[in-house]
Each structure stands twice: as C-alpha cells, then as structure tokens.
C-alpha cells in the first residue's frame, strides 16, 4: 500500500485540498465501500483514537465516525466541550493553544462540530477550527462548522457519481459528474440552518465540473467568498455558475436537485443569533419547496439532501421518499468517506 502525502493534514474545507487529493479520498472510499471488512483496512487505526468535540447535536456524523473508527480498528471518543471548560468566542475557559496541544499528545485526530447557534457571528466557528489547526500536531477534521461541511460534500459527490454510474458495486467514475446540472435551491422551513452543507456542495460540485445553479429568494445570499471560489472552480473546470431568485426556473434540465433551507445574512445582530426572526421570515416563502411538479421539469433528476430533512418544508414526502431520491446512499457514504479520510490523514496509507 502506498503512503500518501495526506498524512497529518487538516480537512476544514474541500477547497483547501487539491483536486487529485479529493479524487484519492473518493477512490479509497469507493474501494472501502465495496470491500468493507477487508483485512487490508480493519487494522489501519489500531491503537489510535479520534476525538470528537460536538458543540451541536448530530445523528449521522457522530455515529458514522464512531463506526468508521471501529471498522478501521481504532476508537472514536465523543466529547462534549461544555464538560471540558473550553474557551470559545462566547465562553471563557481553557485556551485552544493548551487544549489542542494536550489533545495531540493523546489522540491521532480531532474532529470538531460547531454550528450557527454556538457562535455570535458567521465565521467564528471556522476561526475556532483554524486556531485548533494552528496549535494541534494531529489532523483537525471539520465535522460541520458554520462555513463548511467537507465530509458531507465528499459523500454528496460520491453518491451522485454512483447514481450516474452503474451503482455501488462498481468503481464510480467521477468524470460522469461533468456537465451535470446541480441545482442548489433554498427551502422554506422552521429549522434555521447554517450555510455549511450548501456551500460545500457548491465547491465540490464545481470542482467536479458540474454546472451549478443556486436559487433563493432575495435576501438569502451565501458567502461572497464561496461564490467567488465556485465561479473560479467553474471557470477552471469548464462548467457554468449562476444565481437566480426564482423558485421554479432552476429545475429546468437539472440532474441533481439539492433543496435545503439556509439562514439569511441578517441572522446575526450584535453577537446574537436571531433564530425566531429567521424562522418567521423563512415561513413567508411556502412556494420554495421541492415537489413532484418541480422535479418533473428536471432531466430525470435525482433528489439529494444531507439530512436531517425538514419534510413538508424543504421537500415533500413524495420526492424525499421517491424512487429518484439518493438521500440514504449519500448518508451511507458519510461512513465510507470518513473511513477514507481517517485512513489517509491518521494512518497515512
Ligand atoms: N448531515 C449531517 O451532518 O447529519 P447530522 O447533523 O445528523 O450529523
């Protein structure tokens, strides 16, 4: 087995990694999915521990990282930061400098989840991860923070490619994503969600030459830096990018429909996260739901979502549970992608 130069690397956003490095993750994840309990993988993390700091709850991320560590022969340890007196932008406590260095003496990797309601301004979660990355000598892996969700983005790309290939039993060919239209459309709802998953989808879709359309009501712009990177990716990888403010038009000719709520840029005022204000505003746009009539406008498109889904707001049950929904495949791929990331960054294969 060859050693990669990803050993010890942080993964905070897929944009930080070269395209061939993302290919390496996806190729290995595909092999690990097809040969799930092969002895070549089951001892890769023997005696190694992955710490997981969860400032926010999770279904998929926690369970899939724990299973991933188990299947690689290691251990994933759940830690609630509030039980550790850790310092954040909002709370006093032990400095990142000290915590990161001491954790590096124990474990071989550290994951962090910090989402919108645990920060006082957009970007503070990202700053925290970058601060850990500065002081830790072990890989820092984002398990979803206010800006990005790299493990989700990689699982998305893997799932979409599988659907456009021959299925999960065969090596996915990432080139089949080229030229596919990815519609990322805002959905109304009462869950005020961060920008992390949709921004990661914009970045990874454009890295794999997908034509990206982002649709939202006016006032729901995403991070201008991420928009700029997406434009640059599209230009480099021969794809197109557009933003529109129409709830239906983007569906025309789409191959992948990603309907998800996200908060507006006004969600933070003077260090406070205004959740109720965001909910009241978002519920005024009921026409922003993915339904069968809109899916009928697509080019036999698939429905994707990182989950948890706000059914009845972001998407109807008919579409979410329909025959062209890839939600469980993408959710499953979190396991295989994270096994690949851990193997490459913590074991250095
Ligand atoms: N998609 C995702 O990260 O799911 P959880 O919030 O359940 O971990």
Tab-separated table of C-alpha atoms and ligand atoms in Angstrom:
chain	number	residue	atom	x	y	z
A	1	UNK	CA	0.000	0.000	0.000
A	2	UNK	CA	1.418	3.418	-0.954
A	3	UNK	CA	1.750	6.212	1.602
A	4	UNK	CA	0.044	9.457	0.636
A	5	UNK	CA	1.079	12.996	1.467
A	6	UNK	CA	-2.244	13.467	3.239
A	7	UNK	CA	-0.834	12.065	6.476
A	8	UNK	CA	-1.305	14.680	9.219
A	9	UNK	CA	-3.354	17.029	7.019
A	10	UNK	CA	-6.323	19.009	8.321
A	11	UNK	CA	-9.642	18.907	6.469
A	12	UNK	CA	-11.611	22.072	7.177
A	13	UNK	CA	-12.918	22.698	3.663
A	14	UNK	CA	-12.553	20.673	0.463
A	15	UNK	CA	-11.303	23.825	-1.254
A	16	UNK	CA	-8.125	23.537	0.903
A	17	UNK	CA	-7.240	20.254	-0.811
A	18	UNK	CA	-6.022	19.719	-4.366
A	19	UNK	CA	-8.423	18.075	-6.765
A	20	UNK	CA	-6.249	14.948	-7.053
A	21	UNK	CA	-6.362	14.665	-3.246
A	22	UNK	CA	-10.164	14.686	-3.308
A	23	UNK	CA	-10.015	12.012	-6.023
A	24	UNK	CA	-7.811	9.952	-3.704
A	25	UNK	CA	-10.419	10.158	-0.912
A	26	UNK	CA	-13.283	9.244	-3.210
A	27	UNK	CA	-11.400	6.384	-4.859
A	28	UNK	CA	-10.433	4.923	-1.493
A	29	UNK	CA	-13.960	5.456	-0.126
A	30	UNK	CA	-15.346	3.560	-3.122
A	31	UNK	CA	-12.933	0.664	-2.506
A	32	UNK	CA	-13.731	0.657	1.205
A	33	UNK	CA	-17.429	0.525	0.405
A	34	UNK	CA	-17.043	-2.432	-1.943
A	35	UNK	CA	-14.586	-4.296	0.336
A	36	UNK	CA	-15.957	-3.066	3.626
A	37	UNK	CA	-14.324	-5.526	6.044
A	38	UNK	CA	-11.238	-6.404	4.019
A	39	UNK	CA	-8.259	-7.175	6.308
A	40	UNK	CA	-6.254	-4.561	4.426
A	41	UNK	CA	-8.367	-1.898	6.193
A	42	UNK	CA	-9.505	-3.335	9.521
A	43	UNK	CA	-6.303	-2.591	11.466
A	44	UNK	CA	-5.325	0.728	9.927
A	45	UNK	CA	-6.172	2.688	13.084
A	46	UNK	CA	-5.163	0.028	15.585
A	47	UNK	CA	-4.433	1.682	18.967
A	48	UNK	CA	-5.391	5.077	17.559
A	49	UNK	CA	-8.118	7.405	18.848
A	50	UNK	CA	-10.130	10.092	17.096
A	51	UNK	CA	-11.508	12.750	19.465
A	52	UNK	CA	-14.859	14.300	18.543
A	53	UNK	CA	-15.836	17.681	20.007
A	54	UNK	CA	-19.556	18.212	19.474
A	55	UNK	CA	-20.772	21.705	20.336
A	56	UNK	CA	-24.003	20.754	18.469
A	57	UNK	CA	-26.022	17.539	18.217
A	58	UNK	CA	-25.786	15.014	15.404
A	59	UNK	CA	-27.249	11.759	14.132
A	60	UNK	CA	-25.134	10.869	11.102
A	61	UNK	CA	-21.817	12.482	11.917
A	62	UNK	CA	-21.306	11.047	15.368
A	63	UNK	CA	-22.496	7.541	14.522
A	64	UNK	CA	-20.669	7.329	11.199
A	65	UNK	CA	-17.360	8.500	12.697
A	66	UNK	CA	-17.701	6.012	15.557
A	67	UNK	CA	-18.475	3.176	13.160
A	68	UNK	CA	-15.663	4.301	10.848
A	69	UNK	CA	-13.112	4.185	13.660
A	70	UNK	CA	-14.377	0.771	14.797
A	71	UNK	CA	-14.154	-0.672	11.288
A	72	UNK	CA	-10.578	0.602	10.941
A	73	UNK	CA	-9.566	-0.987	14.258
A	74	UNK	CA	-9.426	2.280	16.205
A	75	UNK	CA	-11.643	4.219	18.571
A	76	UNK	CA	-13.678	7.432	18.254
A	77	UNK	CA	-14.269	9.250	21.519
A	78	UNK	CA	-17.269	11.552	21.989
A	79	UNK	CA	-16.515	14.719	23.956
A	80	UNK	CA	-18.878	17.490	24.905
A	81	UNK	CA	-16.924	20.726	25.028
A	82	UNK	CA	-19.139	22.070	27.820
A	83	UNK	CA	-17.783	19.289	30.020
A	84	UNK	CA	-14.212	20.459	29.386
A	85	UNK	CA	-14.261	24.197	30.214
A	86	UNK	CA	-13.017	25.065	26.721
A	87	UNK	CA	-12.742	28.656	25.562
A	88	UNK	CA	-14.765	29.831	22.563
A	89	UNK	CA	-15.678	33.264	21.229
A	90	UNK	CA	-18.732	33.043	23.517
A	91	UNK	CA	-17.343	31.284	26.596
A	92	UNK	CA	-14.330	31.668	28.879
A	93	UNK	CA	-12.171	28.622	29.549
A	94	UNK	CA	-9.006	26.753	28.635
A	95	UNK	CA	-7.288	28.214	25.607
A	96	UNK	CA	-7.218	26.487	22.256
A	97	UNK	CA	-3.426	26.626	22.395
A	98	UNK	CA	-3.364	24.453	25.516
A	99	UNK	CA	-6.271	22.151	24.644
A	100	UNK	CA	-5.024	21.454	21.125
A	101	UNK	CA	-1.508	20.610	22.262
A	102	UNK	CA	-2.562	18.344	25.092
A	103	UNK	CA	-5.113	16.520	22.886
A	104	UNK	CA	-2.329	15.989	20.348
A	105	UNK	CA	-0.396	14.043	22.989
A	106	UNK	CA	-3.278	11.579	23.388
A	107	UNK	CA	-5.061	11.118	20.085
A	108	UNK	CA	-4.243	10.847	16.369
A	109	UNK	CA	-7.053	13.028	15.041
A	110	UNK	CA	-9.573	15.583	16.282
A	111	UNK	CA	-12.986	16.359	14.806
A	112	UNK	CA	-14.954	19.481	15.705
A	113	UNK	CA	-18.605	20.407	15.090
A	114	UNK	CA	-19.675	23.964	15.846
A	115	UNK	CA	-22.739	25.371	14.105
A	116	UNK	CA	-24.685	28.601	13.766
A	117	UNK	CA	-26.215	28.891	17.243
A	118	UNK	CA	-22.928	28.310	19.065
A	119	UNK	CA	-21.240	31.372	17.574
A	120	UNK	CA	-22.005	35.077	17.718
A	121	UNK	CA	-21.099	35.853	14.113
A	122	UNK	CA	-20.654	33.962	10.882
A	123	UNK	CA	-17.065	32.719	10.578
A	124	UNK	CA	-16.299	32.333	14.281
A	125	UNK	CA	-16.698	28.556	14.032
A	126	UNK	CA	-14.258	28.477	11.131
A	127	UNK	CA	-11.831	30.627	13.139
A	128	UNK	CA	-12.006	28.149	16.004
A	129	UNK	CA	-11.128	25.220	13.740
A	130	UNK	CA	-8.266	27.149	12.154
A	131	UNK	CA	-6.991	28.021	15.642
A	132	UNK	CA	-7.027	24.335	16.613
A	133	UNK	CA	-5.258	23.518	13.365
A	134	UNK	CA	-2.569	26.091	14.200
A	135	UNK	CA	-1.739	24.536	17.570
A	136	UNK	CA	-2.508	20.826	17.108
A	137	UNK	CA	0.040	18.414	15.695
A	138	UNK	CA	-2.731	15.975	14.700
A	139	UNK	CA	-5.243	16.391	11.849
A	140	UNK	CA	-8.219	18.656	12.553
A	141	UNK	CA	-11.296	17.437	10.689
A	142	UNK	CA	-14.429	19.554	10.386
A	143	UNK	CA	-17.481	17.575	11.406
A	144	UNK	CA	-19.579	20.544	10.166
A	145	UNK	CA	-18.937	24.122	11.226
A	146	UNK	CA	-20.624	27.410	10.377
A	147	UNK	CA	-18.931	27.702	6.959
A	148	UNK	CA	-18.196	24.215	5.639
A	149	UNK	CA	-19.009	20.524	5.916
A	150	UNK	CA	-16.292	18.773	3.907
A	151	UNK	CA	-17.208	15.190	4.851
A	152	UNK	CA	-20.751	15.877	3.647
A	153	UNK	CA	-19.555	17.403	0.381
A	154	UNK	CA	-17.406	14.354	-0.395
A	155	UNK	CA	-20.261	11.975	0.459
A	156	UNK	CA	-22.569	14.004	-1.793
A	157	UNK	CA	-20.208	13.783	-4.774
A	158	UNK	CA	-19.706	10.065	-4.201
A	159	UNK	CA	-23.460	9.410	-4.070
A	160	UNK	CA	-24.241	11.472	-7.155
A	161	UNK	CA	-21.482	9.752	-9.141
A	162	UNK	CA	-22.798	6.351	-8.088
A	163	UNK	CA	-26.258	7.276	-9.368
A	164	UNK	CA	-24.846	8.380	-12.720
A	165	UNK	CA	-22.678	5.270	-12.958
A	166	UNK	CA	-23.632	1.649	-12.730
A	167	UNK	CA	-24.290	1.611	-8.970
A	168	UNK	CA	-22.299	0.954	-5.831
A	169	UNK	CA	-20.809	-2.398	-6.868
A	170	UNK	CA	-18.584	-0.758	-9.461
A	171	UNK	CA	-15.807	1.812	-9.117
A	172	UNK	CA	-17.525	5.188	-9.546
A	173	UNK	CA	-16.231	7.277	-12.402
A	174	UNK	CA	-16.154	10.875	-11.142
A	175	UNK	CA	-15.970	12.132	-14.734
A	176	UNK	CA	-19.666	11.343	-15.156
A	177	UNK	CA	-20.452	14.374	-12.974
A	178	UNK	CA	-19.023	16.636	-15.680
A	179	UNK	CA	-21.742	18.667	-17.372
A	180	UNK	CA	-24.454	17.586	-14.964
A	181	UNK	CA	-26.618	20.451	-13.738
A	182	UNK	CA	-26.617	20.814	-9.937
A	183	UNK	CA	-29.486	22.926	-8.624
A	184	UNK	CA	-28.993	24.082	-5.035
A	185	UNK	CA	-32.293	25.602	-4.058
A	186	UNK	CA	-33.332	27.297	-0.833
A	187	UNK	CA	-36.251	25.653	1.007
A	188	UNK	CA	-38.587	27.360	3.455
A	189	UNK	CA	-38.901	25.994	6.958
A	190	UNK	CA	-38.610	26.402	10.693
A	191	UNK	CA	-35.115	24.959	11.059
A	192	UNK	CA	-32.676	27.798	10.785
A	193	UNK	CA	-29.757	26.126	9.151
A	194	UNK	CA	-26.172	27.196	8.634
A	195	UNK	CA	-24.560	27.581	5.239
A	196	UNK	CA	-22.044	24.780	5.690
A	197	UNK	CA	-23.582	21.962	3.644
A	198	UNK	CA	-24.789	24.002	0.687
A	199	UNK	CA	-21.524	25.932	0.463
A	200	UNK	CA	-19.557	22.712	0.458
A	201	UNK	CA	-21.849	21.342	-2.275
A	202	UNK	CA	-21.216	24.425	-4.413
A	203	UNK	CA	-17.473	23.956	-4.055
A	204	UNK	CA	-17.301	20.230	-4.644
A	205	UNK	CA	-19.852	20.254	-7.475
A	206	UNK	CA	-17.857	22.898	-9.309
A	207	UNK	CA	-14.567	21.013	-8.687
A	208	UNK	CA	-16.162	18.045	-10.466
A	209	UNK	CA	-17.229	20.176	-13.451
A	210	UNK	CA	-20.919	20.347	-12.609
A	211	UNK	CA	-22.944	23.316	-13.857
A	212	UNK	CA	-24.066	24.951	-10.616
A	213	UNK	CA	-27.270	26.964	-10.157
A	214	UNK	CA	-28.051	28.474	-6.756
A	215	UNK	CA	-31.683	29.575	-6.347
A	216	UNK	CA	-33.032	31.502	-3.366
A	217	UNK	CA	-35.437	34.311	-2.522
A	218	UNK	CA	-33.855	37.759	-2.470
A	219	UNK	CA	-32.039	38.360	0.788
A	220	UNK	CA	-30.618	34.843	1.107
A	221	UNK	CA	-27.213	35.345	-0.492
A	222	UNK	CA	-24.452	32.971	0.573
A	223	UNK	CA	-20.848	33.838	1.494
A	224	UNK	CA	-19.406	36.050	-1.309
A	225	UNK	CA	-16.001	34.357	-0.894
A	226	UNK	CA	-17.573	30.936	-1.523
A	227	UNK	CA	-19.485	32.301	-4.512
A	228	UNK	CA	-16.193	33.621	-5.889
A	229	UNK	CA	-14.408	30.294	-5.363
A	230	UNK	CA	-17.308	28.493	-7.064
A	231	UNK	CA	-17.059	30.852	-10.038
A	232	UNK	CA	-13.305	30.258	-10.203
A	233	UNK	CA	-13.771	26.474	-9.981
A	234	UNK	CA	-16.366	26.576	-12.760
A	235	UNK	CA	-14.052	28.593	-14.940
A	236	UNK	CA	-11.124	26.218	-14.275
A	237	UNK	CA	-13.149	23.020	-14.726
A	238	UNK	CA	-15.187	24.105	-17.746
A	239	UNK	CA	-18.553	24.473	-16.013
A	240	UNK	CA	-21.099	27.246	-15.537
A	241	UNK	CA	-22.393	29.068	-12.482
A	242	UNK	CA	-25.486	31.211	-11.932
A	243	UNK	CA	-27.546	32.571	-9.070
A	244	UNK	CA	-31.282	33.175	-9.521
A	245	UNK	CA	-34.172	34.347	-7.333
A	246	UNK	CA	-36.875	32.125	-8.803
A	247	UNK	CA	-38.398	29.029	-7.080
A	248	UNK	CA	-39.038	27.008	-10.260
A	249	UNK	CA	-36.790	28.056	-13.153
A	250	UNK	CA	-33.654	26.372	-11.828
A	251	UNK	CA	-35.301	22.958	-12.024
A	252	UNK	CA	-35.368	23.048	-15.821
A	253	UNK	CA	-32.850	20.494	-17.093
A	254	UNK	CA	-31.394	19.806	-13.625
A	255	UNK	CA	-29.749	16.427	-12.970
A	256	UNK	CA	-29.287	16.857	-9.208
A	257	UNK	CA	-31.704	18.849	-7.038
A	258	UNK	CA	-30.473	19.863	-3.597
A	259	UNK	CA	-33.301	21.575	-1.680
A	260	UNK	CA	-32.253	22.862	1.709
A	261	UNK	CA	-33.077	25.748	3.969
A	262	UNK	CA	-30.357	28.222	4.924
A	263	UNK	CA	-30.424	31.303	7.123
A	264	UNK	CA	-30.136	34.844	5.810
A	265	UNK	CA	-27.061	37.061	6.255
A	266	UNK	CA	-29.112	39.054	8.813
A	267	UNK	CA	-29.210	36.095	11.228
A	268	UNK	CA	-26.578	37.653	13.498
A	269	UNK	CA	-27.018	41.080	15.076
A	270	UNK	CA	-24.537	42.419	17.626
A	271	UNK	CA	-23.252	38.969	18.544
A	272	UNK	CA	-26.681	37.345	18.854
A	273	UNK	CA	-28.160	34.624	16.672
A	274	UNK	CA	-31.744	35.715	15.945
A	275	UNK	CA	-33.323	32.308	15.423
A	276	UNK	CA	-37.009	33.228	15.827
A	277	UNK	CA	-36.663	36.194	13.490
A	278	UNK	CA	-35.135	33.880	10.879
A	279	UNK	CA	-37.943	31.331	11.280
A	280	UNK	CA	-40.677	33.979	10.957
A	281	UNK	CA	-39.038	35.308	7.804
A	282	UNK	CA	-38.432	31.905	6.211
A	283	UNK	CA	-42.021	30.714	6.651
A	284	UNK	CA	-43.221	33.545	4.411
A	285	UNK	CA	-41.959	31.694	1.308
A	286	UNK	CA	-44.101	28.499	1.077
A	287	UNK	CA	-43.607	28.314	-2.693
A	288	UNK	CA	-39.962	27.388	-2.013
A	289	UNK	CA	-40.488	23.646	-1.609
A	290	UNK	CA	-39.211	20.833	-3.806
A	291	UNK	CA	-42.210	18.844	-5.057
A	292	UNK	CA	-43.061	16.370	-7.806
A	293	UNK	CA	-44.280	19.095	-10.196
A	294	UNK	CA	-40.955	20.873	-9.987
A	295	UNK	CA	-38.985	17.600	-10.252
A	296	UNK	CA	-40.925	16.892	-13.469
A	297	UNK	CA	-39.099	19.873	-15.023
A	298	UNK	CA	-35.705	18.259	-14.467
A	299	UNK	CA	-33.753	15.962	-16.759
A	300	UNK	CA	-34.806	12.836	-14.818
A	301	UNK	CA	-33.070	14.477	-11.875
A	302	UNK	CA	-32.236	12.928	-8.538
A	303	UNK	CA	-33.129	14.492	-5.215
A	304	UNK	CA	-30.321	14.947	-2.707
A	305	UNK	CA	-30.140	16.277	0.830
A	306	UNK	CA	-27.503	15.971	3.572
A	307	UNK	CA	-30.213	15.267	6.190
A	308	UNK	CA	-31.831	15.797	8.618
A	309	UNK	CA	-34.650	16.777	6.257
A	310	UNK	CA	-37.409	19.222	7.125
A	311	UNK	CA	-40.118	17.256	5.310
A	312	UNK	CA	-43.106	19.317	4.237
A	313	UNK	CA	-40.993	22.464	4.110
A	314	UNK	CA	-37.814	21.801	2.154
A	315	UNK	CA	-39.278	18.892	0.196
A	316	UNK	CA	-42.431	16.809	0.025
A	317	UNK	CA	-42.517	13.241	1.313
A	318	UNK	CA	-43.302	12.088	-2.223
A	319	UNK	CA	-39.963	13.374	-3.507
A	320	UNK	CA	-37.826	12.674	-0.424
A	321	UNK	CA	-39.010	9.050	-0.283
A	322	UNK	CA	-39.419	8.655	-4.034
A	323	UNK	CA	-37.547	6.429	-6.477
A	324	UNK	CA	-35.169	9.235	-7.555
A	325	UNK	CA	-34.092	10.156	-4.019
A	326	UNK	CA	-30.439	9.430	-3.175
A	327	UNK	CA	-30.595	10.600	0.445
A	328	UNK	CA	-29.804	7.275	2.098
A	329	UNK	CA	-26.989	6.484	-0.332
A	330	UNK	CA	-25.377	9.836	0.387
A	331	UNK	CA	-25.948	9.327	4.122
A	332	UNK	CA	-24.319	5.907	3.943
A	333	UNK	CA	-21.367	7.368	2.090
A	334	UNK	CA	-20.519	9.532	5.098
A	335	UNK	CA	-19.194	6.312	6.648
A	336	UNK	CA	-17.042	5.298	3.695
A	337	UNK	CA	-15.734	8.806	3.011
A	338	UNK	CA	-14.801	9.314	6.656
A	339	UNK	CA	-13.046	5.949	6.774
A	340	UNK	CA	-11.009	7.073	3.781
A	341	UNK	CA	-10.239	10.476	5.336
A	342	UNK	CA	-9.152	8.893	8.620
A	343	UNK	CA	-7.044	6.277	6.853
A	344	UNK	CA	-5.301	8.901	4.729
A	345	UNK	CA	-4.776	11.566	7.401
A	346	UNK	CA	-4.326	9.447	10.554
A	347	UNK	CA	-2.742	6.253	9.207
A	348	UNK	CA	-1.073	7.764	6.166
A	349	UNK	CA	-1.840	4.991	3.723
B	1	LIG	N1	-25.634	15.630	7.600
B	1	LIG	C1	-25.252	15.627	8.897
B	1	LIG	O1	-24.173	16.117	9.236
B	1	LIG	O2	-26.090	14.989	9.749
B	1	LIG	P1	-26.049	15.115	11.343
B	1	LIG	O3	-26.289	16.569	11.666
B	1	LIG	O4	-27.116	14.223	11.841
B	1	LIG	O5	-24.687	14.693	11.809
